[in-house]
Amino acid sequence: MTRTTSAVTRALERIGRLDPALHAFIEVWPDEALAREREAVARRLPLGGMPFAVKGPSGIRSFAARRLIAAGGSPVGAASVPGPGTHWQTWGLGAHGRTVNPWRADRTPGGSSAGSAVAVATGMAELATGSDGAGSVRIPAAWCGVFGLKTTNGLLPSPDRSGLASAGVLARSAAAAEPYLRHVLDGGAPDAAPAPLLPLPAVYSEDLGFAEVDPEVAAVVRAAVDRLVAAGTVRLLGREAALLDPVGAWTAVRGGSPDDPEAVRVRRTNDERLEALLAGGALLLTPATPNRPHGHEGPGGLYSTALTWAFNLSGHPAASLPAGFTGDGCPVGLQLAAARGADVRLLAAARAVEDALPAAPMPPTAGRR
């Protein structure tokens, strides 16, 4: 049996075998998925029935899902998002229970694109849609050991009136995420972009000038950056990232007060500093989260978003890719940010970076492929 006729069958088999323990899905659509696969193969559509998951119960109506379906993608189900009654979003609730981190069942997978990250980490989908208003793609990508991209704000349609949230994608790797950009972005085919010239100019910051970062998380990311430098993939620039803490500005904008004077000041200052940091096509490298995955009881006083939401305020595209593990077996993400609108170039840079780092393993809960 060929891949194009069996991909959805294999994805559904894995969902049936793995999801009773992981709770990554709210709904699964086996009949519809198989029918779409048959149609895609019969019509010779470019994605050939590729199985993907959508974020939450409304994800099937998103712009990205519609574009992927039109290109021959086959949605297998709606992935979990935070359940009712929780004020923190680094969590997920599937149809039969809380969503479990595939690396450590006692930890959250992150969120709010929780099930999307678990689905791709364990092979229940080849990629998954997400949305990111403060780190909701990048945090679960980091904590589940997969690739996650937040697109430039406004590049794709978003129902978020605040302008903070933008569409995104989660996949096993940057290479596996390419079909999303190729078929969702107008004129944004990754293969239309030239290969990046190495070494990539980059600025590394452990804390963006304000965050308190778990020393072991910082050490894992720093080791990955050092490996990239040694491999000739990255050339570090002598620029210091000293952003203002965006927590107050983000809260004001989310609360409907974008013209709050302090929020305006913080956004303007950070925009100016980011422009200087990213000048000349440079990347900005940071840990994706300041902390490792927390327990299912919640993050306590920690802001898992401390290193991600600055880019929701500024609008820059940003991605998380696997950097390694802490000693207790928790995945750590390396965040890459680029200039506004440089999404295709950022994906190409992410591919070069992941080529120079050890391949991300499958989590033990994934079992056989």
Coordinates of C-alpha atoms in Angstrom, one line a residue:
M1 CA 0.0 0.0 0.0
T2 CA 1.4 3.4 -0.9
R3 CA 2.0 6.3 1.4
T4 CA -0.8 8.4 -0.1
T5 CA -3.4 5.7 0.4
S6 CA -2.3 4.7 3.8
A7 CA -1.2 7.9 5.6
V8 CA -4.6 8.6 7.1
T9 CA -5.1 5.0 8.0
R10 CA -1.8 5.0 9.9
A11 CA -2.7 8.3 11.7
L12 CA -6.1 6.9 12.7
E13 CA -4.5 3.7 14.0
R14 CA -2.1 5.7 16.1
I15 CA -4.9 7.9 17.5
G16 CA -6.9 4.9 18.4
R17 CA -3.8 3.3 20.2
L18 CA -2.3 6.4 21.8
D19 CA -4.9 9.0 22.5
P20 CA -6.8 7.1 25.3
A21 CA -3.7 7.8 27.4
L22 CA -2.6 11.2 25.9
H23 CA -6.0 12.9 25.4
A24 CA -4.8 15.1 22.5
F25 CA -8.1 15.1 20.7
I26 CA -11.6 16.6 21.4
E27 CA -13.1 14.9 18.3
V28 CA -11.8 12.5 15.7
W29 CA -13.3 12.2 12.1
P30 CA -12.3 8.9 10.7
D31 CA -14.9 8.6 7.9
E32 CA -14.4 12.2 6.7
A33 CA -10.6 11.9 6.8
L34 CA -10.6 8.7 4.8
A35 CA -13.0 10.2 2.2
R36 CA -10.9 13.3 1.8
E37 CA -7.8 11.2 1.4
R38 CA -9.4 9.2 -1.4
E39 CA -10.6 12.4 -3.1
A40 CA -7.1 14.0 -2.8
V41 CA -5.4 10.9 -4.3
A42 CA -8.0 10.6 -7.1
R43 CA -7.6 14.3 -8.0
R44 CA -3.8 14.2 -7.6
L45 CA -3.9 17.1 -5.2
P46 CA -0.4 18.2 -4.0
L47 CA -0.8 17.1 -0.4
G48 CA -2.2 13.7 -1.4
G49 CA -4.4 13.3 1.7
M50 CA -1.7 14.3 4.3
P51 CA -3.3 13.8 7.7
F52 CA -3.3 17.0 9.9
A53 CA -5.0 18.1 13.1
V54 CA -6.8 21.4 13.7
K55 CA -6.7 23.4 16.9
G56 CA -9.9 23.2 18.9
P57 CA -13.5 22.7 17.9
S58 CA -13.5 25.8 15.6
G59 CA -10.2 25.0 13.9
I60 CA -11.8 23.2 10.9
R61 CA -13.2 26.6 9.9
S62 CA -9.9 28.5 10.0
F63 CA -8.3 30.0 7.0
A64 CA -5.3 27.7 7.3
A65 CA -7.5 24.5 7.5
R66 CA -9.5 25.5 4.5
R67 CA -6.3 26.1 2.4
L68 CA -4.8 22.8 3.5
I69 CA -8.0 20.9 2.6
A70 CA -8.1 22.6 -0.8
A71 CA -4.5 21.4 -1.4
G72 CA -5.4 17.9 -0.5
G73 CA -4.9 17.7 3.2
S74 CA -7.1 15.5 5.3
P75 CA -8.1 16.7 8.8
V76 CA -8.2 13.8 11.2
G77 CA -9.7 15.6 14.2
A78 CA -9.9 18.6 16.5
A79 CA -7.0 18.8 18.9
S80 CA -7.4 19.8 22.5
V81 CA -7.3 23.3 24.0
P82 CA -7.7 24.5 27.6
G83 CA -10.9 23.5 29.2
P84 CA -13.4 25.7 30.9
G85 CA -12.7 27.2 34.3
T86 CA -8.9 27.6 34.0
H87 CA -7.4 31.1 33.9
W88 CA -4.0 29.7 32.6
Q89 CA -3.6 28.6 29.0
T90 CA -0.6 26.2 29.2
W91 CA -3.0 23.3 29.5
G92 CA -5.3 21.1 27.4
L93 CA -8.5 19.1 27.9
G94 CA -9.3 16.3 25.5
A95 CA -12.6 14.4 25.1
H96 CA -11.8 12.1 28.0
G97 CA -9.3 13.9 30.2
R98 CA -6.5 16.4 30.6
T99 CA -3.9 16.4 27.8
V100 CA -0.7 14.7 28.9
N101 CA 2.9 15.7 27.9
P102 CA 4.2 12.8 25.8
W103 CA 7.6 13.0 27.6
R104 CA 6.3 13.1 31.2
A105 CA 2.7 12.2 32.0
D106 CA 2.9 14.3 35.2
R107 CA 3.6 17.5 33.2
T108 CA 1.4 19.7 31.0
P109 CA 2.2 19.8 27.2
G110 CA 1.8 23.5 27.2
G111 CA -0.9 25.4 25.4
S112 CA -3.1 26.7 24.2
S113 CA -2.3 24.6 21.1
A114 CA -1.9 21.7 23.5
G115 CA -3.3 18.8 21.6
S116 CA -1.8 20.0 18.3
A117 CA 1.7 19.6 19.8
V118 CA 1.0 16.2 21.3
A119 CA -0.5 15.0 18.1
V120 CA 2.5 15.8 15.9
A121 CA 5.0 14.7 18.6
T122 CA 3.5 11.2 18.7
G123 CA 2.8 10.8 15.0
M124 CA -1.0 11.1 15.3
A125 CA -0.8 13.8 12.6
E126 CA 1.9 15.0 10.2
L127 CA 1.3 18.6 11.2
A128 CA -1.3 20.6 13.1
T129 CA -2.7 24.1 13.0
G130 CA -2.3 26.5 15.9
S131 CA -2.8 30.1 16.9
D132 CA -0.4 32.1 19.0
G133 CA -1.4 35.1 21.1
A134 CA 1.3 35.0 23.7
G135 CA 3.2 31.8 22.9
S136 CA 0.4 29.4 22.4
V137 CA 2.2 27.6 19.5
R138 CA 5.8 28.0 20.6
I139 CA 5.3 27.0 24.3
P140 CA 3.7 23.6 23.5
A141 CA 6.2 23.1 20.7
A142 CA 9.1 23.6 23.2
W143 CA 7.6 21.4 25.9
C144 CA 6.7 18.5 23.5
G145 CA 9.9 18.6 21.5
V146 CA 8.6 19.6 18.1
F147 CA 8.8 22.6 15.8
G148 CA 6.3 25.5 16.1
L149 CA 6.0 28.7 14.1
K150 CA 4.1 31.9 14.9
T151 CA 3.6 33.8 11.7
T152 CA 4.0 37.5 11.3
N153 CA 1.0 39.2 12.9
G154 CA -1.6 40.1 10.2
L155 CA 0.0 37.9 7.6
L156 CA -2.9 35.4 7.8
P157 CA -6.6 36.1 8.9
S158 CA -7.2 35.9 12.6
P159 CA -10.4 36.3 14.6
D160 CA -8.5 38.0 17.4
R161 CA -9.5 41.6 17.6
S162 CA -6.6 42.7 19.8
G163 CA -4.2 41.9 17.0
L164 CA -2.0 39.9 19.3
A165 CA -2.8 36.4 18.0
S166 CA -1.6 35.1 14.7
A167 CA -1.9 31.7 12.9
G168 CA 0.8 29.1 13.3
V169 CA 1.8 25.6 12.6
L170 CA 3.2 22.7 14.6
A171 CA 5.2 19.8 13.0
R172 CA 7.9 17.3 13.8
S173 CA 10.5 19.6 12.2
A174 CA 10.9 22.8 10.2
A175 CA 11.1 20.7 7.1
A176 CA 7.8 19.0 7.9
A177 CA 6.2 22.4 8.4
E178 CA 7.0 23.5 4.8
P179 CA 3.7 22.3 3.3
Y180 CA 1.8 24.7 5.6
L181 CA 3.7 27.8 4.3
R182 CA 3.6 26.5 0.8
H183 CA -0.2 26.0 0.6
V184 CA -1.5 28.5 3.2
L185 CA 0.6 31.6 2.3
D186 CA -0.1 33.3 -1.0
G187 CA 3.1 33.4 -2.9
G188 CA 5.0 32.1 0.1
A189 CA 6.3 28.8 -1.1
P190 CA 9.5 27.9 0.9
D191 CA 11.1 26.4 -2.2
A192 CA 10.9 29.9 -3.8
A193 CA 13.4 31.2 -1.2
P194 CA 17.1 30.9 -1.8
A195 CA 19.0 28.7 0.7
P196 CA 20.4 30.8 3.5
L197 CA 24.0 31.8 3.4
L198 CA 25.9 30.4 6.3
P199 CA 26.8 31.3 8.9
L200 CA 23.6 33.0 9.8
P201 CA 24.1 36.3 11.7
A202 CA 22.4 36.1 15.0
V203 CA 22.0 37.7 18.5
Y204 CA 21.8 35.4 21.5
S205 CA 20.0 36.5 24.6
E206 CA 19.2 34.2 27.6
D207 CA 16.6 36.5 29.1
L208 CA 15.8 39.4 26.7
G209 CA 17.0 41.7 29.4
F210 CA 14.3 41.0 32.0
A211 CA 13.2 37.4 32.3
E212 CA 14.2 35.0 35.1
V213 CA 15.2 31.8 33.4
D214 CA 15.7 28.3 34.9
P215 CA 19.5 27.9 34.9
E216 CA 19.2 24.3 33.4
V217 CA 16.9 25.5 30.7
A218 CA 19.3 28.3 29.9
A219 CA 22.3 25.9 29.9
V220 CA 20.5 23.5 27.4
V221 CA 19.8 26.4 25.0
R222 CA 23.3 27.9 25.4
A223 CA 24.8 24.5 24.6
A224 CA 22.7 24.3 21.4
V225 CA 23.8 27.8 20.4
D226 CA 27.4 26.9 21.0
R227 CA 27.0 23.9 18.8
L228 CA 25.6 26.0 16.0
V229 CA 28.5 28.4 16.2
A230 CA 31.0 25.5 16.2
A231 CA 29.3 24.0 13.2
G232 CA 29.5 27.3 11.2
T233 CA 25.7 27.6 11.1
V234 CA 25.5 30.7 13.2
R235 CA 27.8 33.7 13.7
L236 CA 27.0 35.6 16.9
L237 CA 26.9 39.4 16.8
G238 CA 27.9 41.7 19.6
R239 CA 24.5 43.2 20.1
E240 CA 22.8 43.2 23.5
A241 CA 19.1 42.4 23.8
A242 CA 17.7 44.7 26.5
L243 CA 13.9 44.8 25.9
L244 CA 11.4 46.1 28.4
D245 CA 9.3 43.6 30.2
P246 CA 6.1 43.5 28.0
V247 CA 3.7 42.0 30.7
G248 CA 1.9 45.3 31.4
A249 CA 1.7 46.3 27.7
W250 CA 0.4 42.8 26.6
T251 CA -2.2 42.9 29.4
A252 CA -3.4 46.4 28.4
V253 CA -3.7 45.5 24.7
R254 CA -5.5 42.2 25.5
G255 CA -7.8 44.1 27.8
G256 CA -8.8 46.5 25.1
S257 CA -6.6 49.5 26.1
P258 CA -4.0 49.6 23.3
D259 CA -3.6 53.4 23.7
D260 CA -2.6 53.1 27.4
P261 CA 0.4 55.5 27.6
E262 CA 2.7 53.0 29.3
A263 CA 1.8 50.3 26.9
V264 CA 2.5 52.6 23.9
R265 CA 5.9 53.5 25.5
V266 CA 6.9 49.9 26.0
R267 CA 5.8 48.8 22.5
R268 CA 7.6 51.7 20.8
T269 CA 10.8 51.2 22.8
N270 CA 10.8 47.4 22.1
D271 CA 10.1 47.9 18.5
E272 CA 13.0 50.3 18.1
R273 CA 15.3 47.9 20.0
L274 CA 14.2 44.9 18.0
E275 CA 14.7 46.7 14.7
A276 CA 18.3 47.3 15.8
L277 CA 18.8 43.7 16.9
L278 CA 17.4 42.3 13.7
A279 CA 19.2 44.7 11.3
G280 CA 20.9 43.2 8.3
G281 CA 18.8 40.1 8.4
A282 CA 20.0 38.9 11.8
L283 CA 18.1 36.4 13.9
L284 CA 17.4 36.7 17.6
L285 CA 17.9 33.5 19.5
T286 CA 16.5 32.9 23.0
P287 CA 15.1 30.0 25.1
A288 CA 11.5 29.5 24.1
T289 CA 10.3 29.4 27.7
P290 CA 12.0 30.5 30.9
N291 CA 10.8 27.3 32.6
R292 CA 10.4 23.6 32.0
P293 CA 6.9 22.1 31.7
H294 CA 5.0 22.5 34.9
G295 CA 2.6 20.1 36.6
H296 CA -1.1 19.8 35.8
E297 CA -2.0 21.9 38.8
G298 CA -0.8 25.0 37.0
P299 CA 2.3 27.3 36.7
G300 CA 2.0 29.0 40.0
G301 CA 3.5 32.5 39.8
L302 CA 5.6 31.7 36.8
Y303 CA 5.0 33.4 33.4
S304 CA 5.8 30.7 30.8
T305 CA 5.1 33.4 28.3
A306 CA 7.9 35.7 29.5
L307 CA 10.1 35.1 26.4
T308 CA 7.4 34.7 23.8
W309 CA 4.8 37.4 24.1
A310 CA 7.1 40.3 23.3
F311 CA 6.9 39.1 19.6
N312 CA 3.1 39.0 19.8
L313 CA 3.2 42.7 20.7
S314 CA 5.8 43.5 18.1
G315 CA 4.3 41.3 15.4
H316 CA 7.6 39.5 14.4
P317 CA 7.5 35.9 13.3
A318 CA 9.1 33.5 15.8
A319 CA 9.6 29.8 16.0
S320 CA 10.6 27.2 18.6
L321 CA 12.6 24.1 17.7
P322 CA 14.0 21.3 19.9
A323 CA 17.2 22.2 21.7
G324 CA 17.7 19.3 24.1
F325 CA 16.5 18.1 27.4
T326 CA 16.8 19.0 31.1
G327 CA 18.1 16.3 33.4
D328 CA 14.6 15.3 34.4
G329 CA 13.6 14.4 30.9
C330 CA 11.8 17.6 29.9
P331 CA 12.2 19.0 26.3
V332 CA 13.6 22.5 25.9
G333 CA 13.0 24.8 23.0
L334 CA 15.3 27.2 21.2
Q335 CA 13.3 30.3 19.9
L336 CA 14.3 32.1 16.7
A337 CA 12.8 35.4 15.8
A338 CA 13.2 37.3 12.5
A339 CA 12.1 40.6 10.9
R340 CA 8.4 41.1 10.2
G341 CA 7.3 39.4 7.0
A342 CA 10.4 37.2 6.9
D343 CA 8.4 34.0 7.6
V344 CA 9.8 32.0 4.7
R345 CA 13.4 33.1 5.5
L346 CA 12.8 32.2 9.1
L347 CA 11.7 28.7 8.1
A348 CA 14.8 28.3 5.9
A349 CA 17.0 29.4 8.8
A350 CA 15.2 27.0 11.2
R351 CA 15.9 24.2 8.7
A352 CA 19.6 25.1 8.7
V353 CA 19.6 25.2 12.5
E354 CA 17.9 21.9 13.0
D355 CA 20.3 20.3 10.5
A356 CA 23.2 21.2 12.8
L357 CA 21.6 19.9 15.9
P358 CA 20.9 16.3 17.0
A359 CA 17.7 15.0 15.5
A360 CA 14.8 15.3 17.9
P361 CA 13.7 11.8 19.1
M362 CA 10.2 10.5 19.4
P363 CA 8.8 10.5 22.9
P364 CA 8.6 7.1 24.6
T365 CA 4.8 7.2 24.7
A366 CA 4.7 7.3 20.9
G367 CA 5.7 3.6 20.7
R368 CA 6.3 2.3 17.2
R369 CA 5.7 4.4 14.1

